[in-house]
Coordinates of C-alpha atoms in Angstrom, one line a residue:
M1 CA -91.0 39.2 -42.5
T2 CA -90.9 42.6 -40.9
P3 CA -89.3 45.1 -43.3
L4 CA -85.8 46.2 -42.3
R5 CA -85.1 49.9 -42.1
R6 CA -81.8 51.6 -42.8
A7 CA -79.9 53.5 -40.1
L8 CA -78.8 57.0 -41.1
P9 CA -76.1 59.0 -39.4
S10 CA -76.9 62.4 -38.2
R11 CA -73.3 63.2 -37.6
L12 CA -69.9 61.6 -37.9
L13 CA -68.6 59.5 -35.1
S14 CA -65.5 60.7 -33.3
K15 CA -62.3 58.7 -33.2
L16 CA -61.5 56.4 -30.3
P17 CA -58.5 57.3 -28.2
P18 CA -55.2 55.4 -28.8
F19 CA -54.4 52.2 -26.8
E20 CA -52.8 52.9 -23.5
P21 CA -50.7 50.4 -21.5
W22 CA -52.5 48.2 -19.0
T23 CA -51.6 49.0 -15.5
P24 CA -51.5 45.7 -13.5
L25 CA -53.1 45.5 -10.1
A26 CA -51.3 42.6 -8.5
R27 CA -48.2 40.5 -9.0
L28 CA -48.2 36.8 -9.9
S29 CA -46.1 34.3 -8.1
T30 CA -43.1 32.8 -9.9
T31 CA -44.2 29.7 -11.9
T32 CA -42.1 26.6 -12.2
G33 CA -42.7 23.0 -13.1
D34 CA -43.0 20.7 -16.1
G35 CA -46.7 19.9 -16.6
A36 CA -50.3 21.1 -16.4
P37 CA -52.2 21.0 -13.1
A38 CA -53.7 17.7 -12.1
A39 CA -57.3 17.5 -10.8
T40 CA -59.9 14.9 -10.0
A41 CA -61.6 13.6 -13.1
G42 CA -65.2 12.5 -13.6
A43 CA -67.4 15.6 -13.6
T44 CA -68.6 17.7 -16.5
P45 CA -67.7 19.8 -18.3
T46 CA -64.0 18.9 -18.5
A47 CA -61.0 20.6 -20.0
S48 CA -57.8 18.7 -21.0
S49 CA -54.5 19.6 -22.5
A50 CA -53.3 18.0 -25.7
A51 CA -49.6 17.5 -24.9
P52 CA -47.0 14.9 -26.0
S53 CA -47.3 11.4 -24.4
Y54 CA -44.4 12.1 -22.0
E55 CA -46.3 15.2 -20.6
S56 CA -49.8 13.8 -20.1
S57 CA -52.4 16.2 -18.5
P58 CA -55.3 14.9 -16.5
P59 CA -58.7 16.5 -17.3
I60 CA -59.8 19.5 -15.3
D61 CA -62.9 18.9 -13.2
A62 CA -65.4 21.7 -13.1
G63 CA -66.7 20.2 -9.8
S64 CA -63.4 20.0 -8.0
S65 CA -63.1 21.5 -4.6
I66 CA -62.1 25.2 -4.2
R67 CA -58.9 25.6 -2.3
K68 CA -59.7 29.2 -1.2
P69 CA -62.6 30.4 1.0
I70 CA -65.7 30.4 -1.2
S71 CA -66.4 34.0 -0.6
L72 CA -63.0 35.0 -2.0
W73 CA -63.0 32.8 -5.0
P74 CA -64.3 34.7 -8.1
G75 CA -64.9 31.6 -10.2
M76 CA -68.0 30.7 -8.2
Y77 CA -69.9 33.6 -9.8
F78 CA -69.3 32.5 -13.4
S79 CA -69.9 29.4 -15.5
P80 CA -68.6 26.0 -14.3
V81 CA -66.2 26.0 -17.3
T82 CA -64.7 29.3 -16.4
N83 CA -64.5 28.2 -12.8
A84 CA -62.6 25.0 -13.8
L85 CA -60.2 26.9 -16.0
W86 CA -59.5 29.5 -13.3
E87 CA -58.9 26.7 -10.8
A88 CA -56.3 25.1 -13.1
R89 CA -54.6 28.5 -13.6
S90 CA -54.6 29.2 -9.9
K91 CA -53.0 25.9 -9.2
I92 CA -50.2 26.8 -11.6
F93 CA -49.6 30.0 -9.6
E94 CA -49.7 28.1 -6.3
E95 CA -47.2 25.5 -7.4
A96 CA -45.0 28.4 -8.6
G97 CA -45.2 30.0 -5.2
D98 CA -44.2 26.8 -3.5
T99 CA -41.1 26.6 -5.6
G100 CA -40.1 30.3 -5.1
A101 CA -38.9 32.9 -7.4
S102 CA -35.4 32.9 -6.0
E103 CA -34.7 29.5 -7.7
N104 CA -35.3 31.0 -11.1
A105 CA -32.8 33.2 -13.0
A106 CA -34.0 36.1 -15.0
S107 CA -34.8 35.2 -18.6
L108 CA -33.2 37.5 -21.1
E109 CA -34.6 38.0 -24.6
S110 CA -31.5 36.3 -26.1
E111 CA -32.2 33.2 -24.0
L112 CA -35.8 32.7 -25.0
V113 CA -36.4 29.3 -26.4
P114 CA -38.8 28.6 -29.3
R115 CA -41.7 26.4 -28.5
S116 CA -44.0 24.2 -30.6
P117 CA -47.6 25.5 -30.9
S118 CA -49.0 22.0 -30.4
R119 CA -47.7 21.9 -26.8
S120 CA -50.1 24.7 -25.9
R121 CA -53.2 23.1 -27.2
T122 CA -56.0 22.9 -24.7
S123 CA -59.6 21.8 -25.0
I124 CA -62.9 21.9 -23.1
F125 CA -65.7 19.4 -23.5
Y126 CA -69.4 20.2 -22.8
K127 CA -71.6 17.2 -22.3
F128 CA -74.8 18.9 -23.3
S129 CA -76.5 15.7 -24.4
S130 CA -76.4 14.1 -21.0
D131 CA -75.9 16.9 -18.5
Y132 CA -79.3 18.6 -18.1
V133 CA -78.1 21.1 -15.4
L134 CA -75.2 22.2 -17.6
R135 CA -77.5 22.5 -20.6
E136 CA -79.9 24.7 -18.7
Q137 CA -77.1 27.1 -17.8
Y138 CA -76.4 27.7 -21.5
R139 CA -79.9 27.7 -22.9
N140 CA -81.5 30.9 -24.1
P141 CA -85.3 31.6 -24.4
W142 CA -85.3 30.3 -28.0
N143 CA -83.9 26.9 -26.9
E144 CA -80.6 27.8 -28.5
I145 CA -77.1 28.3 -27.0
R146 CA -76.6 31.5 -25.1
M147 CA -73.7 33.0 -27.0
G148 CA -72.8 35.5 -24.3
K149 CA -71.9 32.8 -21.9
L150 CA -69.9 30.9 -24.5
V151 CA -67.9 34.1 -25.2
E152 CA -67.1 34.2 -21.4
D153 CA -65.7 30.7 -21.6
L154 CA -63.7 31.5 -24.8
D155 CA -62.0 34.4 -23.0
A156 CA -61.2 32.2 -19.9
L157 CA -59.8 29.4 -22.1
A158 CA -57.6 31.8 -24.1
G159 CA -56.2 33.2 -20.9
T160 CA -55.5 29.8 -19.5
I161 CA -53.6 28.8 -22.7
C162 CA -51.5 32.0 -22.3
Y163 CA -50.4 30.8 -18.9
K164 CA -49.5 27.3 -20.1
P165 CA -46.1 26.4 -18.6
F166 CA -44.8 25.5 -22.0
F167 CA -44.6 29.2 -22.8
L168 CA -44.4 31.3 -19.6
W169 CA -43.2 28.9 -16.9
D170 CA -39.7 30.1 -16.9
Q171 CA -40.3 33.7 -18.1
H172 CA -39.7 36.6 -15.7
C173 CA -38.7 40.2 -15.8
S174 CA -35.3 41.1 -14.2
S175 CA -35.4 44.1 -11.9
D176 CA -32.7 46.6 -10.9
D177 CA -31.9 44.8 -7.7
G178 CA -31.2 41.5 -9.4
T179 CA -34.5 39.8 -8.4
T180 CA -37.0 38.4 -10.8
R181 CA -40.7 39.1 -11.2
P182 CA -43.2 37.0 -13.2
L183 CA -45.1 38.3 -16.2
L184 CA -48.7 39.4 -16.3
L185 CA -50.8 38.7 -19.5
V186 CA -53.8 40.8 -20.4
T187 CA -56.3 40.7 -23.2
A188 CA -55.6 43.3 -25.8
S189 CA -58.1 42.5 -28.5
V190 CA -60.4 39.9 -30.1
D191 CA -60.5 39.6 -33.9
R192 CA -62.9 37.9 -36.2
M193 CA -65.2 35.8 -34.0
V194 CA -67.1 34.1 -36.8
L195 CA -70.1 31.7 -36.5
K196 CA -69.8 29.2 -39.4
R197 CA -73.0 27.3 -38.6
P198 CA -75.7 27.2 -35.8
I199 CA -74.7 25.7 -32.5
R200 CA -77.1 23.2 -31.0
I201 CA -77.8 23.2 -27.2
D202 CA -78.7 19.4 -27.1
T203 CA -75.4 18.2 -28.7
D204 CA -72.0 17.8 -27.1
L205 CA -69.6 20.7 -27.7
Q206 CA -65.9 21.1 -27.6
I207 CA -63.7 24.3 -27.6
A208 CA -60.1 23.8 -28.4
G209 CA -57.3 26.3 -28.9
A210 CA -53.6 26.9 -29.1
V211 CA -51.0 29.7 -29.6
T212 CA -50.7 30.4 -33.3
W213 CA -48.4 33.4 -33.3
V214 CA -46.0 35.2 -30.9
G215 CA -44.3 38.6 -31.3
R216 CA -41.8 40.1 -29.0
S217 CA -44.3 40.7 -26.1
S218 CA -47.7 39.6 -27.6
M219 CA -49.3 36.4 -28.7
E220 CA -52.4 35.3 -30.6
I221 CA -54.5 32.3 -29.6
Q222 CA -57.0 30.8 -32.1
L223 CA -60.0 29.0 -30.6
E224 CA -62.3 26.7 -32.5
V225 CA -65.8 25.6 -31.3
T226 CA -66.6 22.2 -32.8
Q227 CA -69.8 20.2 -32.7
S228 CA -70.4 16.9 -34.5
T229 CA -73.8 16.2 -35.8
E230 CA -75.4 14.0 -38.5
E231 CA -74.8 16.7 -41.1
T232 CA -71.1 17.0 -40.5
Q233 CA -69.0 14.6 -42.6
N234 CA -65.5 15.5 -41.4
S235 CA -63.6 17.6 -38.8
L236 CA -63.7 20.7 -40.9
D237 CA -67.5 20.6 -41.2
S238 CA -67.8 20.2 -37.5
V239 CA -66.2 23.6 -36.8
A240 CA -69.0 25.9 -35.7
L241 CA -67.1 29.0 -34.6
T242 CA -63.6 30.5 -34.7
A243 CA -62.1 33.4 -32.7
N244 CA -58.7 35.0 -32.4
F245 CA -57.6 36.5 -29.0
T246 CA -54.5 38.7 -28.7
F247 CA -52.7 38.9 -25.3
V248 CA -49.8 41.2 -24.3
A249 CA -47.2 40.4 -21.7
R250 CA -46.4 43.0 -19.1
D251 CA -44.0 43.3 -16.2
S252 CA -46.2 42.7 -13.1
R253 CA -44.8 45.8 -11.3
T254 CA -44.0 48.4 -14.0
G255 CA -46.6 47.5 -16.6
K256 CA -44.0 47.7 -19.3
S257 CA -43.9 45.2 -22.2
A258 CA -41.8 42.1 -21.6
P259 CA -40.4 39.5 -24.1
I260 CA -41.8 36.0 -24.2
N261 CA -40.9 32.7 -25.8
R262 CA -41.2 32.5 -29.6
I263 CA -43.0 29.6 -31.3
S264 CA -41.7 27.4 -34.1
P265 CA -44.4 26.2 -36.4
E266 CA -43.8 22.6 -37.4
T267 CA -46.8 21.4 -39.6
E268 CA -48.1 23.0 -42.7
R269 CA -51.3 24.1 -40.9
E270 CA -49.3 25.7 -38.1
K271 CA -47.3 27.6 -40.6
L272 CA -50.5 28.8 -42.4
L273 CA -52.0 29.9 -39.1
W274 CA -48.8 31.8 -38.2
Q275 CA -48.9 33.6 -41.6
E276 CA -52.6 34.6 -41.2
A277 CA -51.9 35.8 -37.6
E278 CA -48.9 37.8 -38.8
K279 CA -51.2 39.6 -41.4
R280 CA -53.7 40.4 -38.6
N281 CA -51.0 41.8 -36.4
K282 CA -49.8 44.1 -39.2
M283 CA -53.3 45.2 -39.8
R284 CA -53.8 46.0 -36.1
K285 CA -50.6 48.1 -36.1
K286 CA -51.8 50.0 -39.1
K287 CA -55.2 50.8 -37.5
R288 CA -53.5 52.0 -34.4
E289 CA -51.3 54.4 -36.5
E290 CA -54.3 55.6 -38.4
R291 CA -56.2 56.6 -35.2
N292 CA -54.2 59.7 -34.8
L293 CA -54.2 60.5 -38.6
D294 CA -56.9 62.0 -40.8
T295 CA -57.6 59.0 -43.0
K296 CA -59.3 59.2 -46.3
I297 CA -62.8 57.8 -46.4
E298 CA -63.0 55.3 -49.3
D299 CA -66.7 55.6 -50.1
L300 CA -67.1 59.3 -49.5
S301 CA -70.0 59.8 -52.0
R302 CA -72.0 57.1 -50.2
L303 CA -71.4 58.7 -46.8
Q304 CA -72.4 62.1 -48.2
D305 CA -75.7 60.6 -49.5
L306 CA -76.4 59.0 -46.1
L307 CA -75.7 62.3 -44.3
A308 CA -77.9 64.1 -46.7
E309 CA -80.8 61.7 -45.9
G310 CA -80.1 62.2 -42.2
R311 CA -80.4 66.0 -42.6
V312 CA -83.8 65.5 -44.2
F313 CA -84.9 63.5 -41.1
C314 CA -83.7 66.3 -38.8
D315 CA -85.1 69.2 -40.8
L316 CA -88.0 67.8 -42.7
P317 CA -89.2 64.7 -40.8
A318 CA -92.6 64.6 -42.5
L319 CA -90.9 64.2 -45.9
A320 CA -88.3 61.7 -44.8
D321 CA -88.0 58.1 -46.2
R322 CA -90.2 55.9 -44.2
D323 CA -87.9 52.9 -44.6
S324 CA -85.0 54.7 -42.9
I325 CA -84.3 55.8 -39.3
L326 CA -81.6 58.0 -37.7
I327 CA -78.8 56.1 -35.9
R328 CA -79.5 58.0 -32.7
D329 CA -83.0 56.5 -32.7
T330 CA -81.6 53.0 -32.7
C331 CA -79.5 53.4 -29.5
F332 CA -79.9 51.4 -26.3
E333 CA -77.6 51.4 -23.3
N334 CA -76.9 49.8 -20.0
S335 CA -75.3 51.1 -16.8
L336 CA -73.8 49.2 -14.0
I337 CA -71.5 49.4 -11.0
C338 CA -68.8 46.8 -11.3
Q339 CA -69.0 44.4 -8.4
P340 CA -66.4 42.3 -6.6
Q341 CA -68.3 39.2 -7.9
Q342 CA -67.4 40.2 -11.5
R343 CA -63.6 40.2 -11.0
N344 CA -61.1 37.7 -12.4
I345 CA -58.5 35.9 -10.4
H346 CA -56.2 38.9 -10.7
G347 CA -58.6 41.3 -9.1
R348 CA -59.7 43.1 -12.3
I349 CA -63.1 42.9 -13.9
F350 CA -63.2 39.8 -16.0
G351 CA -62.9 40.6 -19.7
G352 CA -65.3 37.7 -20.6
F353 CA -68.0 39.2 -18.4
L354 CA -67.6 42.6 -20.2
M355 CA -67.8 41.0 -23.6
R356 CA -70.9 39.1 -22.5
R357 CA -72.6 42.3 -21.4
A358 CA -71.7 44.0 -24.6
F359 CA -72.8 41.0 -26.7
E360 CA -76.2 40.8 -25.0
L361 CA -76.8 44.5 -25.3
A362 CA -76.0 44.3 -29.1
F363 CA -78.4 41.4 -29.4
S364 CA -81.2 43.4 -27.6
T365 CA -80.5 46.5 -29.8
T366 CA -80.7 44.4 -33.0
Y367 CA -83.9 42.6 -31.7
A368 CA -85.6 46.0 -31.1
F369 CA -84.5 47.3 -34.5
A370 CA -85.5 44.3 -36.7
G371 CA -88.6 43.2 -34.8
V372 CA -87.5 39.5 -34.8
A373 CA -84.9 37.6 -32.8
P374 CA -81.6 38.1 -34.7
R375 CA -79.1 35.4 -35.5
F376 CA -75.4 36.1 -34.6
V377 CA -73.0 36.1 -37.6
E378 CA -69.7 37.5 -36.4
V379 CA -67.8 39.9 -34.1
D380 CA -65.4 42.0 -36.2
H381 CA -63.2 43.1 -33.4
V382 CA -63.1 44.0 -29.7
D383 CA -60.4 46.4 -28.5
F384 CA -59.6 46.7 -24.8
L385 CA -58.2 50.2 -24.3
R386 CA -57.9 50.3 -20.5
P387 CA -58.6 47.9 -17.6
V388 CA -61.9 48.0 -15.7
D389 CA -61.7 47.9 -11.9
V390 CA -64.1 46.8 -9.2
G391 CA -66.3 49.8 -8.3
N392 CA -66.1 51.5 -11.7
F393 CA -69.3 53.1 -13.0
L394 CA -69.6 51.4 -16.4
R395 CA -71.9 52.7 -19.2
L396 CA -72.4 50.6 -22.3
K397 CA -73.8 52.4 -25.4
C398 CA -75.0 50.5 -28.5
C399 CA -76.4 51.6 -31.8
V400 CA -77.1 50.3 -35.3
L401 CA -74.4 51.6 -37.6
Y402 CA -75.3 50.2 -40.9
T403 CA -77.6 47.7 -42.7
E404 CA -76.9 45.6 -45.7
L405 CA -79.9 44.5 -47.9
D406 CA -78.0 42.6 -50.6
N407 CA -80.0 39.5 -49.7
P408 CA -83.5 40.6 -48.6
A409 CA -84.2 37.2 -47.1
E410 CA -81.2 37.5 -44.7
P411 CA -80.4 41.2 -44.2
L412 CA -77.2 42.1 -42.2
I413 CA -77.3 44.5 -39.3
N414 CA -74.0 46.1 -38.1
V415 CA -74.0 47.3 -34.5
E416 CA -71.4 48.9 -32.3
V417 CA -71.0 48.8 -28.5
V418 CA -68.8 51.4 -26.8
A419 CA -68.0 51.2 -23.0
H420 CA -67.4 54.3 -20.9
V421 CA -66.1 54.4 -17.4
M422 CA -67.6 57.4 -15.6
Q423 CA -66.3 59.1 -12.5
P424 CA -69.0 61.4 -11.2
E425 CA -66.8 62.8 -8.4
L426 CA -64.2 63.9 -11.0
R427 CA -66.8 64.8 -13.7
S428 CA -65.0 62.5 -16.2
S429 CA -66.0 59.8 -18.7
E430 CA -63.5 57.8 -20.7
V431 CA -63.8 55.1 -23.3
E432 CA -62.5 51.8 -21.9
W433 CA -63.2 49.3 -24.7

């Protein structure tokens, strides 16, 4: 095994700017109805909604015809799963537009009705064992699953669950003139995306998720990737990956927060998931408050030791530890102009695409640092500070922050990716996520 070096800081990292409200680009049509969109069944992969028997939901077909001109439909540029999910979501908006917003009264916070988390449950099925074309789209050079594309699908599924009619069908913001406007949901963060066991590319795969927690204007969706193999004995053993997505509701015109339906956990598991999500929400609030405060560094002595070693590298490179390296020497970056083909159905750059680019840059950085192909373990958090628009000049910077050698056979490498949107005409560069 190639010996792993430590990454040493040459200076302290500056704090990220606080979260700023997302400014929406376009309005959504008013949504009404009593069920999930129907589509022709039979192709793979498929997505279906787990709802009560009286609200059956036909599977979503990834190969269904596109109702808009192909050049104007953003789903054609992403995976068939993301395309299918966006088609289903788009149909919800179209049906809402046919009904008309004037038929819906404004929903006040006092009138919000609690919903059952189980009614939002939605799943996608990947037939990797029989669909060679689909398998090839998700295969990486090591004949394993391409995690970046799976992350794209996770974001698309979480967004579709947010727009489930059980939660937002009758929710609108009332304006000063008495009319109503629908809500816009945007991704705020992703917490604790954990790989519990390797995912095989030749075995069928399922992603399922549901709303687990709802605040006044935000909600959390937990997704589980499951894959049954000969080694798995029960449903818990088949869970290969878990992830938590947080979305916030905004007025589609003003961008201000708007109330949404609460959820009422019914089973013991739903109550446990709600409690865990509540703890994560409190932790996120605490971190946001600490961004503008001078927080105490817990392991100050360890940090001082690392900085001292870093100064030796800068001032006395010939005498520095050969098993260490400066953080700045581990950095890699990518730059791109955000294209129209990378937008979502609302006109912004698709968050799943941004996470895929960040994930693949982190993988490449780790590969170059370790000298062997790394194995993904977890994503601690992703924070979306501002939206990214078509035409933005995006610069992704990645570096190794820290290494853990407690287990020499499986050392851990912690990397960070920061995205900047640059405006050369204005001579500005801001952190976006």
